[in-house]
Tab-separated table of C-alpha atoms and ligand atoms in Angstrom:
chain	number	residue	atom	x	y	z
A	120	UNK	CA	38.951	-56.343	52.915
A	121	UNK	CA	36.850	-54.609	55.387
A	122	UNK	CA	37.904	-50.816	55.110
A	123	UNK	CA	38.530	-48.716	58.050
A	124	UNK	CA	36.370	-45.874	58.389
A	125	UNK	CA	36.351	-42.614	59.404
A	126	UNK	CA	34.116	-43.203	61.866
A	127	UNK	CA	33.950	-45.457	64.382
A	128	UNK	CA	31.587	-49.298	63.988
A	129	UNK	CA	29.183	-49.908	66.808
A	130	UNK	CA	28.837	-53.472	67.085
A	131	UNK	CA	25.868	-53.992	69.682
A	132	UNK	CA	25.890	-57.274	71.712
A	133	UNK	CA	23.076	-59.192	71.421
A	134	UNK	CA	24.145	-60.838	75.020
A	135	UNK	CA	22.345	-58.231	77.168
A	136	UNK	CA	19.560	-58.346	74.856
A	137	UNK	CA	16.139	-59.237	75.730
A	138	UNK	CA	16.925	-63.398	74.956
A	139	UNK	CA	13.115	-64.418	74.794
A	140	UNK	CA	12.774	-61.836	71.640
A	141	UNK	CA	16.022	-62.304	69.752
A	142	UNK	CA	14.577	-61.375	66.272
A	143	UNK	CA	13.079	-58.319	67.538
A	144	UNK	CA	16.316	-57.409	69.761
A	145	UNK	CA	18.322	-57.508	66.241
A	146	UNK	CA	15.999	-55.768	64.128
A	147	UNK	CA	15.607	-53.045	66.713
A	148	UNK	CA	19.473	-52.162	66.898
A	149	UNK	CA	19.386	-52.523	62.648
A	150	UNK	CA	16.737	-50.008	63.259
A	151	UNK	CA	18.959	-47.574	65.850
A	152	UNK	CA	22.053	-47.286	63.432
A	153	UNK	CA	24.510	-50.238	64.983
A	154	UNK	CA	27.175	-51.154	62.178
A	155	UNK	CA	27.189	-55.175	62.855
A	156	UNK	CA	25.702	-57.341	65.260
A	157	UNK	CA	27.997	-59.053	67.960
A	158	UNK	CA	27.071	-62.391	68.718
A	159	UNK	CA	28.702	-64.285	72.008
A	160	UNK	CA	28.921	-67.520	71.737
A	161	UNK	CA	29.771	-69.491	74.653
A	162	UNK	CA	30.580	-72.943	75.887
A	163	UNK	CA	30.762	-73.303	79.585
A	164	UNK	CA	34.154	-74.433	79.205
A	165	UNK	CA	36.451	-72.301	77.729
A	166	UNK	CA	34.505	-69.433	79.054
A	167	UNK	CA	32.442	-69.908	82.252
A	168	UNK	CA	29.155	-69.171	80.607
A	169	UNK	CA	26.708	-70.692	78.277
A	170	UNK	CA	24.851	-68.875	75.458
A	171	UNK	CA	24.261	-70.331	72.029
A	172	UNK	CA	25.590	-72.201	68.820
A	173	UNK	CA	24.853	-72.167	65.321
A	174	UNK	CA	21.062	-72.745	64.966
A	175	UNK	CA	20.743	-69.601	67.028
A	176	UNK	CA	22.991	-67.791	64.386
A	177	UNK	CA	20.774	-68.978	61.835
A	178	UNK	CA	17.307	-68.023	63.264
A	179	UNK	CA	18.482	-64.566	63.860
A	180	UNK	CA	20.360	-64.483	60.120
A	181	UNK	CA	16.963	-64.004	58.691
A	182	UNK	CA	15.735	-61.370	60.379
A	183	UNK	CA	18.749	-59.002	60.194
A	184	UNK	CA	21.249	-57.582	57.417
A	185	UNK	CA	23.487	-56.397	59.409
A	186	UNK	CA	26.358	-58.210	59.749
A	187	UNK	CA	26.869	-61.028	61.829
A	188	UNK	CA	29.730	-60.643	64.361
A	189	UNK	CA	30.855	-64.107	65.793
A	190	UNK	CA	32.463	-64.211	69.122
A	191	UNK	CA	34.145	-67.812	69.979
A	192	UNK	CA	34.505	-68.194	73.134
A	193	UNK	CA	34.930	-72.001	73.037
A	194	UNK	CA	37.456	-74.711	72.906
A	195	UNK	CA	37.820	-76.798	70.695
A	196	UNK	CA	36.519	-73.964	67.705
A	197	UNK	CA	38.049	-75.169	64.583
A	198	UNK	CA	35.355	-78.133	64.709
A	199	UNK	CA	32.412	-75.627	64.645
A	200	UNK	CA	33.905	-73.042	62.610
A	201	UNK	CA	32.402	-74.259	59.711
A	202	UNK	CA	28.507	-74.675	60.859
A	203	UNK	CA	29.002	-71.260	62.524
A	204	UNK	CA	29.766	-70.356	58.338
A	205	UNK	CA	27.183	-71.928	57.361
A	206	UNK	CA	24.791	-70.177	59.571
A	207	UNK	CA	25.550	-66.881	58.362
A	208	UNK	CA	27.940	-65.156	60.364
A	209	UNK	CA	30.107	-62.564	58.291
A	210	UNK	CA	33.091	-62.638	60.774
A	211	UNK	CA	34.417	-65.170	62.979
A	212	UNK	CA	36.693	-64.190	65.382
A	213	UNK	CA	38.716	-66.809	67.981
A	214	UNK	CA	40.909	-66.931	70.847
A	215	UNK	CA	44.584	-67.923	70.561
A	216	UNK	CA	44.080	-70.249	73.352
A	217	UNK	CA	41.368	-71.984	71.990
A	218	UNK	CA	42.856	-74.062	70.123
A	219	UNK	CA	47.142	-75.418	68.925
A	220	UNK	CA	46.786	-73.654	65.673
A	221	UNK	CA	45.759	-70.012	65.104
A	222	UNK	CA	47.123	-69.711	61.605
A	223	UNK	CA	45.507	-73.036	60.280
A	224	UNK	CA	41.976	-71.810	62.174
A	225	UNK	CA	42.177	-67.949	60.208
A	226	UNK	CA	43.135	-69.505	57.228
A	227	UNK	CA	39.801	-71.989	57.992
A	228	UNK	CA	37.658	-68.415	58.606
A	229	UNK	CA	39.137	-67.169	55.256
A	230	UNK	CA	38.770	-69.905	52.858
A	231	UNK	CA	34.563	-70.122	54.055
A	232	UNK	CA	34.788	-66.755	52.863
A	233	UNK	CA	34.413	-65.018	56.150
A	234	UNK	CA	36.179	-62.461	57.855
A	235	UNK	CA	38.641	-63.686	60.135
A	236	UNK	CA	38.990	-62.861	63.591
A	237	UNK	CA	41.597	-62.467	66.530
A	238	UNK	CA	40.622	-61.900	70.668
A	239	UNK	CA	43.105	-61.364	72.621
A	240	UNK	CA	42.340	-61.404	76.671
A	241	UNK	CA	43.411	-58.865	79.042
A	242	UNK	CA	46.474	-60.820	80.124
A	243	UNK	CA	47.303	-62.347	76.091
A	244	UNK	CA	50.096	-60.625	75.118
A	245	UNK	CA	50.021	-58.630	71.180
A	246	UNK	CA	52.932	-61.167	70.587
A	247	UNK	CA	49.954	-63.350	69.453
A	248	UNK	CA	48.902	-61.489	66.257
A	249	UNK	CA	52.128	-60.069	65.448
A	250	UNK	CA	52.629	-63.438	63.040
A	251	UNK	CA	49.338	-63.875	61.152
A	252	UNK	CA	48.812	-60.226	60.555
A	253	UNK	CA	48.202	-61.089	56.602
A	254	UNK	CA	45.359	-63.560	57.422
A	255	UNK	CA	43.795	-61.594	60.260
A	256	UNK	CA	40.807	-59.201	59.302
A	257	UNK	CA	40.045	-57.768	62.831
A	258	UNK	CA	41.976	-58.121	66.503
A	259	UNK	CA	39.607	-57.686	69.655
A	260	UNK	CA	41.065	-56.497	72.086
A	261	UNK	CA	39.223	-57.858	75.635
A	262	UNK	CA	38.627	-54.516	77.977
A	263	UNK	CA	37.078	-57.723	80.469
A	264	UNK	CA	37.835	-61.248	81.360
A	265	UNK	CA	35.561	-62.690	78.645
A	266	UNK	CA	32.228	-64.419	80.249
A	267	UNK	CA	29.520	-61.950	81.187
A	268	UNK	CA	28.405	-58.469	80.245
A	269	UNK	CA	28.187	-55.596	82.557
A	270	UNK	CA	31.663	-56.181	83.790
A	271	UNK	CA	33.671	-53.033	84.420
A	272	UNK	CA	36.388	-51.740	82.074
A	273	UNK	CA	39.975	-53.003	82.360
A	274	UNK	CA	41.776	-49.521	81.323
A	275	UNK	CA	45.506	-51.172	81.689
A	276	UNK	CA	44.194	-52.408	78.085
A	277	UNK	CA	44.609	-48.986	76.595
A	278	UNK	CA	48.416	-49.382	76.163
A	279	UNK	CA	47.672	-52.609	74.469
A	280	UNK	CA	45.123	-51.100	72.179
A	281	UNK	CA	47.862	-48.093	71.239
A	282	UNK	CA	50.463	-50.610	70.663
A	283	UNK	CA	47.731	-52.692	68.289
A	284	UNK	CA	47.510	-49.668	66.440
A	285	UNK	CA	50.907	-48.894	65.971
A	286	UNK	CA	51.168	-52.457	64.545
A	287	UNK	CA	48.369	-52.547	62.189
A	288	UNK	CA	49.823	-49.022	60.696
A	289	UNK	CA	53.161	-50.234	60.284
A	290	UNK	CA	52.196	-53.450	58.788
A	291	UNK	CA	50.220	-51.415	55.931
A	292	UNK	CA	47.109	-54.485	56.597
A	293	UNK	CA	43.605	-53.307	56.563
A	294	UNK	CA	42.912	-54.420	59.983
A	295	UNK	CA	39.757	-53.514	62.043
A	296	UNK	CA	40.683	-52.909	66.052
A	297	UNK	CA	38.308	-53.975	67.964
A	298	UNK	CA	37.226	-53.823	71.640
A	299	UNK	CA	35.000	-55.854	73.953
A	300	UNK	CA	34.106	-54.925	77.489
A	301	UNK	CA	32.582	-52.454	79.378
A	302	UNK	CA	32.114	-49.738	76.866
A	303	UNK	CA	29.959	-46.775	77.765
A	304	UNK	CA	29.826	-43.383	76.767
A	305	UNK	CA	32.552	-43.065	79.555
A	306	UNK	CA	34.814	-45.270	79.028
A	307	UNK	CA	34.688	-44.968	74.495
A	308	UNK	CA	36.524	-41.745	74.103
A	309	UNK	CA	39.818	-42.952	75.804
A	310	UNK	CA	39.481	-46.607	73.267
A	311	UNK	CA	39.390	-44.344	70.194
A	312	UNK	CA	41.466	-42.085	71.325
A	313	UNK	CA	44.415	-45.488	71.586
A	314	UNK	CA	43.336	-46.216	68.446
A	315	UNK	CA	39.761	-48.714	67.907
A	316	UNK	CA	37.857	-48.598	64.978
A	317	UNK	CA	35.224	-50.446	66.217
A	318	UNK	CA	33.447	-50.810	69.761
A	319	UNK	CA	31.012	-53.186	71.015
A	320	UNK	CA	28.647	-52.751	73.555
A	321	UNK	CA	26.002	-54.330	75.615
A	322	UNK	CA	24.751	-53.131	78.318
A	323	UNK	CA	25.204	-49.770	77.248
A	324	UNK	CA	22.479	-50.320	74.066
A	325	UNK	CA	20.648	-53.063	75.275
A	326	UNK	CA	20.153	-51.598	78.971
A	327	UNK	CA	19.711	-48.237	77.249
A	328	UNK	CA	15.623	-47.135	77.491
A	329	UNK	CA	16.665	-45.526	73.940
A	330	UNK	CA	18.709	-48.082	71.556
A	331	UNK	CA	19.242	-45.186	69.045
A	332	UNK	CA	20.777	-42.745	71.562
A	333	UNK	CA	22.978	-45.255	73.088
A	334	UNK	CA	24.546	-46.071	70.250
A	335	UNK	CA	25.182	-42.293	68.721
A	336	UNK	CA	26.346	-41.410	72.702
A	337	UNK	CA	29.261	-44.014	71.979
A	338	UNK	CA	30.512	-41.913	68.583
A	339	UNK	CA	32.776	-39.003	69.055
A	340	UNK	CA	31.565	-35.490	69.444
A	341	UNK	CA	31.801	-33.407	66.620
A	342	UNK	CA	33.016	-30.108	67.205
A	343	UNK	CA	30.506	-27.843	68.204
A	344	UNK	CA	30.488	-24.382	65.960
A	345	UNK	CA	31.285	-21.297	68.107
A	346	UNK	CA	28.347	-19.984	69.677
A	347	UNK	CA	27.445	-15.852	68.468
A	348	UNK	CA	25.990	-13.322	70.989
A	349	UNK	CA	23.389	-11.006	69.972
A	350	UNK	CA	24.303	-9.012	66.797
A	351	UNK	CA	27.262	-11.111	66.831
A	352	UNK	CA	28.855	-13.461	62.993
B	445	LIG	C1	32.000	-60.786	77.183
B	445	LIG	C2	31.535	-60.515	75.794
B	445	LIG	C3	31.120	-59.143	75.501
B	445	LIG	C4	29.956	-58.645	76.328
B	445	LIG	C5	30.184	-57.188	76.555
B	445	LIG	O1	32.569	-62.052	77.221
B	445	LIG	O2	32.565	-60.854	74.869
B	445	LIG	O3	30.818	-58.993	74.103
B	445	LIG	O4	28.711	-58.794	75.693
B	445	LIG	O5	29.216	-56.743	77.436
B	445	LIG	P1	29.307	-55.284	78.078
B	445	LIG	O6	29.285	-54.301	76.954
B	445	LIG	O7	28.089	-55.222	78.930
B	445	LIG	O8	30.592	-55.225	78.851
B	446	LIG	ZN1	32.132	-60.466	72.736
């Protein structure tokens, strides 16, 4: 199980990275103190975009340890599931309308050994999740319509993420909450303030001049200790 922690994951995406030096791009957030890679992978059908597949996964595999953060955004997925296992993603995480059969597809992500994902849109309901809460490892929760980075932040989503929270605590699962769109150092405190354990950002690393300050600028403050004037503690 993946264990929640006390702190929250920054999952960089590697979609507003520099696409002409993907090795580099991955090793350089490694480098800046992300948690896990997110990779977006896109099939001009289900989403209206196009990135890459599985041979992609596995060129940048070797160059990183970090985990390897799956995104399917693509319909059919159960038929690539597998190869995107075999490349060397860690998690794998799908939409409920990509395919007839979300419980068959995370039990697929579980028996390759893989953490097992669930993305739920801005207008997918929580309804979606509340059944397969044993065989679900993290729920995304979509802060954009999913497609493109640099989109601005849905906040009606922070209900959803609060109720998502409420859910995983009362069903006693280990499950991580993701969320996916438009996070900056803006819009972060109010998503782990409802509740997210884990954030994922693009433009706001990969646009950043500084990959290592972008990322610690999405982590909470910690409390600053009272100042002392002169002669003062
Ligand atoms: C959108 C993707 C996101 C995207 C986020 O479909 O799922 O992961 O990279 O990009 P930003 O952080 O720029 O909104
Ligand atoms: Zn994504």
């Amino acid at each position: 199980m993946l264990t929640t922690p006390n702190r929250p994951l920054i999952a960089p995406s590697l979609l507003a990275a520099d696409f002409a030096h993907l090795a580099q791009e991955a090793i350089a957030v490694e480098r800046a103190g992300a948690d896990w890679l997110h990779l977006d992978i896109m099939d001009g059908h289900f989403v209206p975009n196009i990135t890459f597949g599985p041979l992609v996964v596995k060129a940048i595999r070797k160059h990183t340890s970090l985990p390897l953060d799956a995104h399917l955004m693509i319909a059919p997925a159960d038929p690539y599931i597998a190869a995107f296992a075999e490349a060397g993603a860690d998690h794998i995480s799908v939409h409920p309308e990509s395919g007839p059969h979300l419980h068959r597809t995370l039990q697929l992500i579980r028996s390759l050994g893989k953490k097992s994902g669930v993305v739920l849109n801005p207008a997918t309901s929580i309804e979606a999740v509340v059944n397969v809460l044993d065989i679900t490892d993290i729920i995304m929760v979509m802060t954009v319509n999913p497609g493109f980075g640099g989109q601005a932040f849905i906040a009606s989503q922070l209900s959803k993420i609060a109720a998502l929270r409420r859910l995983i605590d009362d069903s006693g699962h280990n499950i991580i909450l993701q969320v996916d769109g438009g996070i900056t150092p803006k819009t972060a405190p109010a998503v782990l303030e409802a509740g997210a354990t884990c954030l994922i950002a693009g433009t706001a690393v990969y646009g950043a001049p500084d990959y290592a300050a972008a990322i610690e600028a999405l982590r909470p403050r910690l409390p600053q200790p009272p100042e002392f004037g002169p002669g003062g503690g």
